[in-house]
Amino acid sequence: MSLISASGVSVRFGGAEVLSRVSLSLSAGEIVTVVGPNGSGKSTLLRALLGIQRLSGGKVARRPGLRIGYVPQRLAIDRSLPMTARRFLSLPRPCTDAQAAAALTRCGVADLADRQMVALSGGQLQRVLLARALLHAPEILILDEPTQGLDQPGEAGFYRLIEEVRRDTGVAVLLVSHDLHVVMAASDRVICLNGHVCCEGAPHVVSQAPEYRALFGFGTQGALALYRHDHDHSHGPADGPVHVHGPGCGHDHSHGPSHSHAQKEVHSHAG
Amino acid sequence: MLDDFLTRAALAGVGLSLATGPLGSFVVWRRMAYFGDATSHAAILGVALALALSLPIAAGTLIVALAMALTVSTLAARGWAMDTTLGVLAHSALAFGLVAVSFLPGVRTDLTALLFGDILAVSRGDLAMVWGGAALVLGLLVWRWQALLTTTLSEDLAHAAGLNPDRERLVLTVALAVVVAVAIKIVGALLIAAMLIIPAAAARGLTRSPETMAALATLIGAGSAVGGLGLSFQFDTPAGPSIITIAALIFTLSVMIASLRR
């Protein structure tokens, strides 16, 4: 049984349909990256899976008793709130000093325990957030744009860390990114979302190729990979930028199970 | 011991600080300062209603303060522009309250007491109410502490941890209304918000955790109450404003200490 799954999930904000019959499911130990442009409903999808967002259609199923570790998109802590990283780890569920130290060490920020949260850099904050999510042995990590605001080495380092955590603990990972083309190399699947599931496939790992070096340099140690979209439809102007793929775009891909071409947007099949 | 009016006044101030320290910290962390103003200004209207209907004053202030606090948090949840909305509500409530009070014969003379408090006239009954109300608020905050802190940091984080941010917001709203109802006698409607914010702000620069900040805010509040009463007794100044004056001096001192340490 999958850990968490969405089947035909639709969400409306006012009159606008933000998510339209989106289906996806995660199995134990799997890493899935959801990419999509701004406003494509990525965060809404995560919120739906977490049970925060009310659905206008479809169903979300979580395995009963599923332990979720959640890393929110950003944490805007008011400067008036004094809080050390150690204290933050105990919210809302208290953890022991040993658990806190283990989680911080795992995330490479053992020395930050007594540092004030507002004094942390973007990358440090992400690691502390991840440390908090790793407490209490989660079965799935849900991360909302965890590398936003990080530079490329920072992003690669964070992805390597997640890869290690998955290797060591077998935790499943669902990660959202607005970067349409550069994804975590360890992703088992990449899902491109734009209100609906546009396409789905494996990342294109090219770390040995010269063009990878040209793109990412040597510092990333293969943590980043490219994702090549293979959309067989284009979106009407009302739906954002048109993306039509040329005839050379012929690698295989599969759509989400409920992806329906009977939707309202303009489809112009290319290739 | 309770026969002495100064002792009763000091005990009332200390009792109030037990609630305003931790609650004031949340008001500062969540940027609810204006929210405190609106709620406390509405209390004047509550006093007028209570006098007109011959209800106990505390009941009148509690009901109207609660109604105001709930209105504000409902509007906030619906995405109204908060500074404008609160500006309208806070000052309208004060104006309506003052107009309503003017219709009641014999109350007009007590207006200063309503606006600035009359801590020296605190009775044994008032004292019981202040300590009762403060204990209630403190109990509520301690009980919900972890959830309130998580919600204050991030509502999404709270949601994902199975908490309900709306419920935690309601806890703070109710606590605020209770504090306003018991504090109006001590510092008056105009200065309740000061009693919430200034001690907490003074504690901020000297502390490194939410708990020590709340505890230090309580100490500073209690110290301000006692010091303000001394000032008032010595120089015959109004008691409520004297308490806030001491708190403001402590705040200035704390800012200086914090910047020297840096």
Short mmCIF file of C-alpha atoms in Angstrom, two decimals:
data_model
loop_
_atom_site.label_atom_id
_atom_site.label_comp_id
_atom_site.label_asym_id
_atom_site.label_seq_id
_atom_site.Cartn_x
_atom_site.Cartn_y
_atom_site.Cartn_z
CA MET A 1 0.00 0.00 0.00
CA SER A 2 1.26 3.45 -0.82
CA LEU A 3 2.17 5.82 2.01
CA ILE A 4 0.18 8.69 0.67
CA SER A 5 -1.87 9.12 -2.46
CA ALA A 6 -4.05 11.62 -4.22
CA SER A 7 -6.64 10.45 -6.68
CA GLY A 8 -8.36 12.93 -8.94
CA VAL A 9 -7.74 15.80 -6.54
CA SER A 10 -9.24 19.14 -7.55
CA VAL A 11 -8.95 22.40 -5.63
CA ARG A 12 -10.75 25.66 -6.34
CA PHE A 13 -9.90 29.12 -5.04
CA GLY A 14 -12.98 31.19 -5.64
CA GLY A 15 -13.87 30.48 -9.26
CA ALA A 16 -10.43 29.43 -10.39
CA GLU A 17 -9.49 25.78 -10.48
CA VAL A 18 -5.95 25.57 -9.12
CA LEU A 19 -5.65 21.81 -9.24
CA SER A 20 -7.55 19.76 -11.73
CA ARG A 21 -7.88 16.02 -11.17
CA VAL A 22 -4.34 15.43 -9.99
CA SER A 23 -3.34 11.91 -9.05
CA LEU A 24 -0.11 10.76 -7.56
CA SER A 25 1.05 8.25 -5.03
CA LEU A 26 4.21 7.60 -3.09
CA SER A 27 5.59 4.24 -2.01
CA ALA A 28 7.96 3.64 0.85
CA GLY A 29 11.50 4.85 0.21
CA GLU A 30 10.64 6.61 -3.02
CA ILE A 31 11.88 10.10 -3.94
CA VAL A 32 9.43 12.08 -6.05
CA THR A 33 10.08 15.62 -7.25
CA VAL A 34 7.17 17.79 -8.32
CA VAL A 35 8.20 20.65 -10.62
CA GLY A 36 6.06 23.38 -12.06
CA PRO A 37 6.04 27.10 -12.79
CA ASN A 38 4.88 29.64 -10.22
CA GLY A 39 1.16 29.41 -9.60
CA SER A 40 0.97 25.85 -10.92
CA GLY A 41 -0.52 24.56 -7.69
CA LYS A 42 2.56 22.79 -6.28
CA SER A 43 2.22 24.14 -2.76
CA THR A 44 -1.53 23.63 -2.91
CA LEU A 45 -0.95 19.99 -3.82
CA LEU A 46 1.35 19.54 -0.80
CA ARG A 47 -1.18 21.24 1.44
CA ALA A 48 -3.87 18.94 0.07
CA LEU A 49 -1.72 15.88 0.79
CA LEU A 50 -1.06 17.15 4.32
CA GLY A 51 -4.78 17.59 4.86
CA ILE A 52 -4.53 21.39 5.30
CA GLN A 53 -6.23 22.27 2.02
CA ARG A 54 -9.92 21.57 1.47
CA LEU A 55 -10.58 19.68 -1.75
CA SER A 56 -13.33 20.47 -4.22
CA GLY A 57 -13.05 16.99 -5.67
CA GLY A 58 -11.12 13.75 -5.47
CA LYS A 59 -9.58 12.02 -2.49
CA VAL A 60 -6.38 12.03 -0.47
CA ALA A 61 -5.48 8.85 1.35
CA ARG A 62 -2.75 8.65 3.96
CA ARG A 63 -1.78 5.32 5.46
CA PRO A 64 -3.26 5.31 8.98
CA GLY A 65 -0.71 6.50 11.54
CA LEU A 66 1.66 7.76 8.86
CA ARG A 67 4.50 9.78 10.39
CA ILE A 68 5.13 12.84 8.24
CA GLY A 69 8.13 15.16 8.50
CA TYR A 70 7.23 18.50 6.98
CA VAL A 71 9.56 21.28 5.85
CA PRO A 72 7.56 24.41 5.03
CA GLN A 73 8.43 26.71 2.15
CA ARG A 74 9.64 29.48 4.41
CA LEU A 75 9.66 30.29 8.06
CA ALA A 76 9.33 33.99 8.69
CA ILE A 77 10.28 34.27 12.33
CA ASP A 78 9.60 37.66 13.88
CA ARG A 79 12.76 39.20 15.30
CA SER A 80 10.90 39.79 18.54
CA LEU A 81 10.75 36.04 19.18
CA PRO A 82 13.89 34.72 20.87
CA MET A 83 14.34 31.05 20.00
CA THR A 84 17.36 28.81 19.71
CA ALA A 85 17.55 26.07 17.11
CA ARG A 86 17.48 23.53 19.97
CA ARG A 87 14.25 24.99 21.37
CA PHE A 88 12.73 25.04 17.89
CA LEU A 89 13.28 21.29 17.52
CA SER A 90 10.99 20.72 20.50
CA LEU A 91 7.98 22.33 18.82
CA PRO A 92 5.34 21.22 19.18
CA ARG A 93 6.48 17.79 20.38
CA PRO A 94 9.32 17.83 22.92
CA CYS A 95 12.44 15.87 22.04
CA THR A 96 15.37 14.87 24.22
CA ASP A 97 18.78 16.57 23.97
CA ALA A 98 20.19 13.34 22.51
CA GLN A 99 17.52 13.23 19.79
CA ALA A 100 18.08 16.89 18.98
CA ALA A 101 21.86 16.46 18.79
CA ALA A 102 21.50 13.39 16.57
CA ALA A 103 19.14 15.18 14.16
CA LEU A 104 21.31 18.29 13.96
CA THR A 105 24.46 16.20 13.43
CA ARG A 106 22.70 14.20 10.73
CA CYS A 107 21.97 17.47 8.92
CA GLY A 108 25.50 18.79 9.39
CA VAL A 109 24.54 21.64 11.72
CA ALA A 110 25.47 20.20 15.13
CA ASP A 111 27.16 23.46 16.12
CA LEU A 112 24.04 25.54 15.58
CA ALA A 113 22.00 24.18 18.50
CA ASP A 114 22.42 27.29 20.63
CA ARG A 115 22.21 29.77 17.78
CA GLN A 116 19.17 32.04 17.51
CA MET A 117 16.82 31.06 14.68
CA VAL A 118 16.70 34.61 13.28
CA ALA A 119 20.52 34.64 13.04
CA LEU A 120 20.69 31.60 10.74
CA SER A 121 21.50 31.91 7.06
CA GLY A 122 19.09 30.53 4.46
CA GLY A 123 20.99 27.28 4.06
CA GLN A 124 21.43 26.79 7.82
CA LEU A 125 17.73 27.41 8.41
CA GLN A 126 16.80 24.80 5.78
CA ARG A 127 19.01 22.24 7.52
CA VAL A 128 17.55 23.01 10.93
CA LEU A 129 14.04 22.69 9.45
CA LEU A 130 15.06 19.34 7.96
CA ALA A 131 16.50 18.26 11.32
CA ARG A 132 13.17 19.03 12.97
CA ALA A 133 11.32 17.08 10.29
CA LEU A 134 13.62 14.07 10.87
CA LEU A 135 12.83 13.81 14.58
CA HIS A 136 10.36 11.13 15.64
CA ALA A 137 11.35 8.80 12.75
CA PRO A 138 9.19 10.02 9.84
CA GLU A 139 8.17 7.56 7.11
CA ILE A 140 7.83 10.35 4.58
CA LEU A 141 9.43 13.77 4.24
CA ILE A 142 7.41 16.48 2.55
CA LEU A 143 9.50 19.48 1.48
CA ASP A 144 8.12 22.65 -0.07
CA GLU A 145 10.79 24.37 -2.21
CA PRO A 146 13.55 23.56 0.30
CA THR A 147 16.33 24.97 -1.87
CA GLN A 148 14.69 28.28 -2.67
CA GLY A 149 17.20 31.05 -2.08
CA LEU A 150 20.20 28.70 -1.99
CA ASP A 151 23.02 28.96 -4.52
CA GLN A 152 23.86 25.97 -6.69
CA PRO A 153 26.45 24.36 -4.37
CA GLY A 154 24.02 24.93 -1.50
CA GLU A 155 21.24 23.28 -3.45
CA ALA A 156 23.45 20.36 -4.44
CA GLY A 157 24.60 19.93 -0.83
CA PHE A 158 21.03 19.89 0.42
CA TYR A 159 20.00 17.31 -2.19
CA ARG A 160 22.98 15.10 -1.29
CA LEU A 161 21.91 15.30 2.34
CA ILE A 162 18.38 14.16 1.50
CA GLU A 163 19.80 11.35 -0.60
CA GLU A 164 21.93 10.19 2.35
CA VAL A 165 18.99 10.39 4.72
CA ARG A 166 16.91 8.27 2.37
CA ARG A 167 19.75 5.76 2.03
CA ASP A 168 20.22 5.51 5.80
CA THR A 169 16.61 5.54 6.97
CA GLY A 170 14.57 4.48 3.95
CA VAL A 171 12.33 7.50 4.31
CA ALA A 172 10.18 8.44 1.32
CA VAL A 173 10.62 11.98 0.02
CA LEU A 174 8.15 14.24 -1.74
CA LEU A 175 9.79 17.46 -2.83
CA VAL A 176 8.48 20.47 -4.68
CA SER A 177 10.62 22.76 -6.80
CA HIS A 178 9.94 25.67 -9.09
CA ASP A 179 13.05 24.83 -11.10
CA LEU A 180 11.59 23.16 -14.17
CA HIS A 181 14.78 21.74 -15.56
CA VAL A 182 17.28 21.09 -12.75
CA VAL A 183 16.13 18.49 -10.25
CA MET A 184 17.57 16.26 -7.55
CA ALA A 185 19.48 13.50 -9.34
CA ALA A 186 18.28 10.93 -6.81
CA SER A 187 14.63 11.49 -7.77
CA ASP A 188 13.00 8.24 -8.77
CA ARG A 189 10.27 10.16 -10.55
CA VAL A 190 9.70 13.73 -11.62
CA ILE A 191 6.17 15.01 -12.01
CA CYS A 192 5.57 18.21 -13.93
CA LEU A 193 2.53 20.03 -12.61
CA ASN A 194 0.66 22.91 -14.14
CA GLY A 195 -2.78 22.73 -12.60
CA HIS A 196 -2.84 19.15 -13.83
CA VAL A 197 -0.11 16.57 -14.28
CA CYS A 198 1.62 17.62 -17.50
CA CYS A 199 4.14 14.86 -17.76
CA GLU A 200 5.98 12.43 -15.59
CA GLY A 201 9.30 10.66 -15.98
CA ALA A 202 12.75 9.93 -14.67
CA PRO A 203 15.37 12.66 -14.40
CA HIS A 204 18.03 12.67 -17.04
CA VAL A 205 21.22 11.94 -15.17
CA VAL A 206 24.05 13.35 -17.23
CA SER A 207 26.67 13.86 -14.55
CA GLN A 208 29.34 12.18 -16.68
CA ALA A 209 28.62 14.25 -19.74
CA PRO A 210 30.71 17.33 -20.53
CA GLU A 211 27.59 19.48 -20.76
CA TYR A 212 26.85 18.68 -17.11
CA ARG A 213 30.23 20.08 -16.11
CA ALA A 214 29.54 23.10 -18.26
CA LEU A 215 26.23 23.63 -16.50
CA PHE A 216 27.03 22.79 -12.91
CA GLY A 217 30.82 22.78 -12.55
CA PHE A 218 32.52 20.23 -10.31
CA GLY A 219 31.10 21.30 -6.97
CA THR A 220 27.79 19.52 -7.17
CA GLN A 221 29.09 15.92 -7.26
CA GLY A 222 26.22 14.62 -9.32
CA ALA A 223 23.48 15.79 -6.98
CA LEU A 224 21.69 17.69 -9.73
CA ALA A 225 20.14 16.27 -12.85
CA LEU A 226 18.22 17.58 -15.80
CA TYR A 227 14.60 16.83 -16.43
CA ARG A 228 13.42 16.86 -20.01
CA HIS A 229 9.78 17.63 -20.37
CA ASP A 230 7.83 15.71 -22.91
CA HIS A 231 4.50 17.43 -23.18
CA ASP A 232 2.24 16.24 -25.91
CA HIS A 233 -0.01 19.24 -25.58
CA SER A 234 0.33 22.97 -25.32
CA HIS A 235 -1.62 25.29 -23.09
CA GLY A 236 -3.81 28.07 -24.33
CA PRO A 237 -2.66 31.64 -23.69
CA ALA A 238 -4.92 31.92 -20.63
CA ASP A 239 -3.04 29.06 -19.08
CA GLY A 240 0.40 30.60 -19.00
CA PRO A 241 3.29 30.36 -21.41
CA VAL A 242 2.83 28.06 -24.32
CA HIS A 243 5.23 25.16 -24.34
CA VAL A 244 5.28 23.15 -27.49
CA HIS A 245 7.89 20.50 -27.93
CA GLY A 246 9.60 19.99 -31.19
CA PRO A 247 9.82 16.81 -33.23
CA GLY A 248 13.11 15.78 -31.61
CA CYS A 249 11.43 15.23 -28.28
CA GLY A 250 10.65 11.59 -28.56
CA HIS A 251 11.76 9.84 -25.40
CA ASP A 252 9.23 7.79 -23.58
CA HIS A 253 7.10 9.14 -20.81
CA SER A 254 3.95 8.27 -19.01
CA HIS A 255 1.14 10.40 -17.78
CA GLY A 256 -0.41 10.35 -14.35
CA PRO A 257 -3.09 7.70 -14.18
CA SER A 258 -5.99 10.09 -14.30
CA HIS A 259 -4.53 12.65 -16.64
CA SER A 260 -7.31 13.35 -19.00
CA HIS A 261 -7.08 14.92 -22.39
CA ALA A 262 -10.74 15.77 -22.28
CA GLN A 263 -9.89 18.87 -20.28
CA LYS A 264 -10.84 22.29 -21.39
CA GLU A 265 -7.50 23.75 -22.34
CA VAL A 266 -6.34 23.93 -25.90
CA HIS A 267 -4.32 20.91 -26.92
CA SER A 268 -2.16 21.15 -29.94
CA HIS A 269 -0.21 18.00 -30.35
CA ALA A 270 3.27 18.43 -31.55
CA GLY A 271 5.80 16.07 -33.05
CA MET B 1 -2.31 43.22 55.68
CA LEU B 2 -4.96 43.56 52.99
CA ASP B 3 -6.43 46.48 54.93
CA ASP B 4 -3.76 48.75 53.53
CA PHE B 5 -4.85 50.22 50.20
CA LEU B 6 -1.25 50.40 48.96
CA THR B 7 -0.69 46.71 49.67
CA ARG B 8 -3.89 45.83 47.82
CA ALA B 9 -2.82 48.02 44.90
CA ALA B 10 0.63 46.39 44.73
CA LEU B 11 -0.87 42.90 44.91
CA ALA B 12 -3.30 43.80 42.11
CA GLY B 13 -0.43 45.03 39.93
CA VAL B 14 1.66 41.92 40.59
CA GLY B 15 -1.34 39.67 39.91
CA LEU B 16 -2.05 41.39 36.62
CA SER B 17 1.60 40.99 35.56
CA LEU B 18 1.32 37.21 35.90
CA ALA B 19 -1.05 37.32 32.91
CA THR B 20 0.32 40.30 30.97
CA GLY B 21 3.91 38.97 30.92
CA PRO B 22 3.28 35.80 28.90
CA LEU B 23 0.25 37.16 27.02
CA GLY B 24 2.11 40.38 26.19
CA SER B 25 4.96 38.28 24.78
CA PHE B 26 2.52 36.67 22.34
CA VAL B 27 1.09 40.09 21.49
CA VAL B 28 4.63 41.21 20.57
CA TRP B 29 5.61 38.00 18.73
CA ARG B 30 2.43 37.99 16.67
CA ARG B 31 2.38 41.75 16.12
CA MET B 32 -1.01 42.11 17.76
CA ALA B 33 -0.30 45.45 19.46
CA TYR B 34 -3.10 47.30 17.76
CA PHE B 35 -5.35 44.32 18.42
CA GLY B 36 -4.81 44.91 22.14
CA ASP B 37 -5.74 48.57 21.68
CA ALA B 38 -9.00 47.77 19.91
CA THR B 39 -9.99 45.27 22.57
CA SER B 40 -9.18 47.54 25.49
CA HIS B 41 -10.84 50.60 23.97
CA ALA B 42 -13.97 48.54 23.46
CA ALA B 43 -13.95 47.94 27.20
CA ILE B 44 -15.10 51.56 27.79
CA LEU B 45 -18.23 50.76 25.82
CA GLY B 46 -18.59 47.66 28.00
CA VAL B 47 -18.43 49.77 31.14
CA ALA B 48 -21.14 52.08 29.81
CA LEU B 49 -23.37 49.15 28.91
CA ALA B 50 -22.80 47.52 32.28
CA LEU B 51 -23.74 50.72 34.12
CA ALA B 52 -26.81 51.28 31.95
CA LEU B 53 -28.03 47.73 32.46
CA SER B 54 -26.91 47.51 36.10
CA LEU B 55 -24.63 44.58 35.36
CA PRO B 56 -21.32 44.03 37.15
CA ILE B 57 -18.71 46.16 35.35
CA ALA B 58 -16.37 43.22 34.84
CA ALA B 59 -19.12 41.27 33.07
CA GLY B 60 -19.87 44.20 30.76
CA THR B 61 -16.24 44.77 29.83
CA LEU B 62 -15.61 41.06 29.37
CA ILE B 63 -18.56 40.65 27.00
CA VAL B 64 -17.81 43.71 24.87
CA ALA B 65 -14.04 43.06 24.83
CA LEU B 66 -14.70 39.47 23.78
CA ALA B 67 -17.09 40.61 21.05
CA MET B 68 -14.51 43.09 19.77
CA ALA B 69 -11.66 40.57 19.89
CA LEU B 70 -13.73 37.98 18.02
CA THR B 71 -14.79 40.56 15.41
CA VAL B 72 -11.19 41.58 14.81
CA SER B 73 -9.85 38.05 14.53
CA THR B 74 -12.70 37.08 12.19
CA LEU B 75 -11.97 40.05 9.94
CA ALA B 76 -8.26 39.23 10.05
CA ALA B 77 -8.97 35.67 8.96
CA ARG B 78 -10.99 37.03 6.03
CA GLY B 79 -8.02 39.06 4.86
CA TRP B 80 -9.15 42.59 5.75
CA ALA B 81 -6.39 45.21 5.81
CA MET B 82 -5.58 45.02 9.49
CA ASP B 83 -4.05 48.40 10.26
CA THR B 84 -6.98 50.28 8.75
CA THR B 85 -9.64 47.97 10.16
CA LEU B 86 -8.16 48.09 13.64
CA GLY B 87 -7.68 51.84 13.44
CA VAL B 88 -11.36 52.23 12.61
CA LEU B 89 -12.57 49.75 15.21
CA ALA B 90 -10.30 50.81 18.07
CA HIS B 91 -11.07 54.49 17.93
CA SER B 92 -14.75 54.04 17.09
CA ALA B 93 -15.15 51.77 20.10
CA LEU B 94 -13.49 54.35 22.31
CA ALA B 95 -15.65 57.17 20.91
CA PHE B 96 -18.87 55.19 21.21
CA GLY B 97 -17.94 54.23 24.75
CA LEU B 98 -17.24 57.83 25.78
CA VAL B 99 -20.48 59.05 24.19
CA ALA B 100 -22.42 56.27 25.89
CA VAL B 101 -20.84 57.09 29.24
CA SER B 102 -21.87 60.74 28.89
CA PHE B 103 -25.52 59.69 28.85
CA LEU B 104 -25.19 58.11 32.27
CA PRO B 105 -25.59 60.60 35.11
CA GLY B 106 -22.88 60.51 37.74
CA VAL B 107 -20.45 58.44 35.72
CA ARG B 108 -18.82 61.35 34.00
CA THR B 109 -16.71 62.06 37.06
CA ASP B 110 -15.29 58.55 36.90
CA LEU B 111 -14.08 58.99 33.36
CA THR B 112 -10.44 59.46 34.34
CA ALA B 113 -10.64 56.29 36.37
CA LEU B 114 -11.97 54.40 33.36
CA LEU B 115 -9.30 55.71 31.02
CA PHE B 116 -6.32 55.60 33.36
CA GLY B 117 -7.39 53.15 36.03
CA ASP B 118 -7.83 53.61 39.74
CA ILE B 119 -5.53 51.05 41.25
CA LEU B 120 -5.54 52.76 44.66
CA ALA B 121 -9.27 52.07 44.98
CA VAL B 122 -8.88 48.30 44.44
CA SER B 123 -11.12 46.42 46.86
CA ARG B 124 -10.71 42.90 48.21
CA GLY B 125 -13.30 41.78 45.67
CA ASP B 126 -11.37 43.45 42.83
CA LEU B 127 -8.21 41.78 44.05
CA ALA B 128 -9.86 38.37 43.97
CA MET B 129 -11.04 39.06 40.43
CA VAL B 130 -7.63 40.21 39.21
CA TRP B 131 -5.89 37.15 40.65
CA GLY B 132 -8.66 34.85 39.45
CA GLY B 133 -8.58 36.29 35.93
CA ALA B 134 -4.79 36.27 35.80
CA ALA B 135 -4.63 32.67 37.02
CA LEU B 136 -7.17 31.68 34.37
CA VAL B 137 -5.18 33.35 31.58
CA LEU B 138 -1.86 31.99 32.84
CA GLY B 139 -3.33 28.50 33.10
CA LEU B 140 -4.71 28.73 29.57
CA LEU B 141 -1.37 29.89 28.17
CA VAL B 142 0.67 27.27 30.01
CA TRP B 143 -1.72 24.54 28.90
CA ARG B 144 -1.55 25.56 25.22
CA TRP B 145 2.06 26.83 25.32
CA GLN B 146 3.67 24.45 22.82
CA ALA B 147 0.77 24.70 20.39
CA LEU B 148 0.64 28.50 20.66
CA LEU B 149 4.37 28.82 20.00
CA THR B 150 4.21 26.49 17.00
CA THR B 151 1.25 28.39 15.56
CA THR B 152 3.07 31.68 16.11
CA LEU B 153 6.10 30.39 14.17
CA SER B 154 4.16 29.03 11.22
CA GLU B 155 0.53 28.08 10.77
CA ASP B 156 1.50 25.51 8.13
CA LEU B 157 3.92 23.88 10.55
CA ALA B 158 1.18 23.78 13.18
CA HIS B 159 -1.32 22.32 10.71
CA ALA B 160 1.13 19.65 9.60
CA ALA B 161 1.68 18.72 13.26
CA GLY B 162 -2.04 18.14 13.65
CA LEU B 163 -2.78 21.39 15.48
CA ASN B 164 -5.58 23.79 14.63
CA PRO B 165 -4.25 27.36 14.26
CA ASP B 166 -7.78 28.82 14.42
CA ARG B 167 -8.29 27.26 17.83
CA GLU B 168 -4.98 28.58 19.14
CA ARG B 169 -5.84 32.05 17.88
CA LEU B 170 -9.13 31.80 19.76
CA VAL B 171 -7.22 30.95 22.94
CA LEU B 172 -5.24 34.19 22.65
CA THR B 173 -8.36 36.18 21.80
CA VAL B 174 -10.21 34.95 24.88
CA ALA B 175 -7.14 35.49 27.07
CA LEU B 176 -6.85 39.06 25.82
CA ALA B 177 -10.50 39.81 26.58
CA VAL B 178 -10.14 38.41 30.12
CA VAL B 179 -7.01 40.48 30.76
CA VAL B 180 -8.71 43.63 29.51
CA ALA B 181 -11.71 42.99 31.75
CA VAL B 182 -9.59 42.62 34.90
CA ALA B 183 -7.01 45.28 34.01
CA ILE B 184 -9.33 48.20 33.33
CA LYS B 185 -9.56 48.95 37.03
CA ILE B 186 -5.79 48.91 37.44
CA VAL B 187 -4.26 50.73 34.48
CA GLY B 188 -7.39 51.88 32.63
CA ALA B 189 -8.52 51.33 29.07
CA LEU B 190 -5.90 53.55 27.46
CA LEU B 191 -2.90 51.88 29.07
CA ILE B 192 -3.77 48.17 29.08
CA ALA B 193 -2.00 47.68 25.77
CA ALA B 194 1.08 49.41 27.23
CA MET B 195 1.09 46.97 30.14
CA LEU B 196 1.04 44.11 27.62
CA ILE B 197 3.66 45.39 25.22
CA ILE B 198 6.25 47.41 27.13
CA PRO B 199 7.38 44.76 29.66
CA ALA B 200 7.55 42.12 26.90
CA ALA B 201 9.50 44.45 24.62
CA ALA B 202 11.85 45.29 27.51
CA ALA B 203 12.45 41.57 28.14
CA ARG B 204 13.20 40.79 24.49
CA GLY B 205 16.73 42.16 24.30
CA LEU B 206 17.85 40.35 27.43
CA THR B 207 16.58 36.84 26.74
CA ARG B 208 17.32 33.93 24.44
CA SER B 209 14.23 31.76 24.73
CA PRO B 210 10.49 32.37 24.63
CA GLU B 211 10.04 31.06 28.16
CA THR B 212 12.63 33.35 29.76
CA MET B 213 11.22 36.28 27.81
CA ALA B 214 7.73 35.62 29.17
CA ALA B 215 9.07 35.17 32.71
CA LEU B 216 11.20 38.31 32.57
CA ALA B 217 8.26 40.28 31.13
CA THR B 218 6.25 39.18 34.16
CA LEU B 219 8.99 40.32 36.53
CA ILE B 220 9.36 43.66 34.76
CA GLY B 221 5.58 44.15 34.84
CA ALA B 222 5.42 43.40 38.56
CA GLY B 223 8.43 45.63 39.23
CA SER B 224 6.83 48.44 37.24
CA ALA B 225 3.59 48.09 39.21
CA VAL B 226 5.35 48.27 42.56
CA GLY B 227 7.74 51.02 41.41
CA GLY B 228 4.94 53.01 39.81
CA LEU B 229 2.89 52.86 43.00
CA GLY B 230 5.90 54.12 44.95
CA LEU B 231 6.33 56.97 42.48
CA SER B 232 2.65 57.79 42.70
CA PHE B 233 2.72 57.74 46.52
CA GLN B 234 5.85 59.88 46.70
CA PHE B 235 4.94 62.56 44.17
CA ASP B 236 1.17 62.29 44.14
CA THR B 237 1.12 61.35 40.45
CA PRO B 238 -1.69 59.28 38.86
CA ALA B 239 -0.99 55.62 39.63
CA GLY B 240 -1.76 53.96 36.26
CA PRO B 241 0.40 56.29 34.17
CA SER B 242 3.16 56.11 36.81
CA ILE B 243 3.29 52.32 36.42
CA ILE B 244 3.65 52.64 32.64
CA THR B 245 6.29 55.36 33.09
CA ILE B 246 8.43 52.98 35.17
CA ALA B 247 7.92 50.23 32.59
CA ALA B 248 9.04 52.61 29.83
CA LEU B 249 12.17 53.52 31.83
CA ILE B 250 12.99 49.84 32.30
CA PHE B 251 12.48 49.35 28.55
CA THR B 252 14.96 52.14 27.77
CA LEU B 253 17.46 50.65 30.19
CA SER B 254 17.05 47.20 28.65
CA VAL B 255 17.59 48.52 25.13
CA MET B 256 20.78 50.21 26.31
CA ILE B 257 22.05 47.06 28.04
CA ALA B 258 21.23 44.93 25.00
CA SER B 259 23.06 47.27 22.63
CA LEU B 260 26.10 47.45 24.94
CA ARG B 261 26.30 43.65 24.99
CA ARG B 262 26.30 43.43 21.23
#
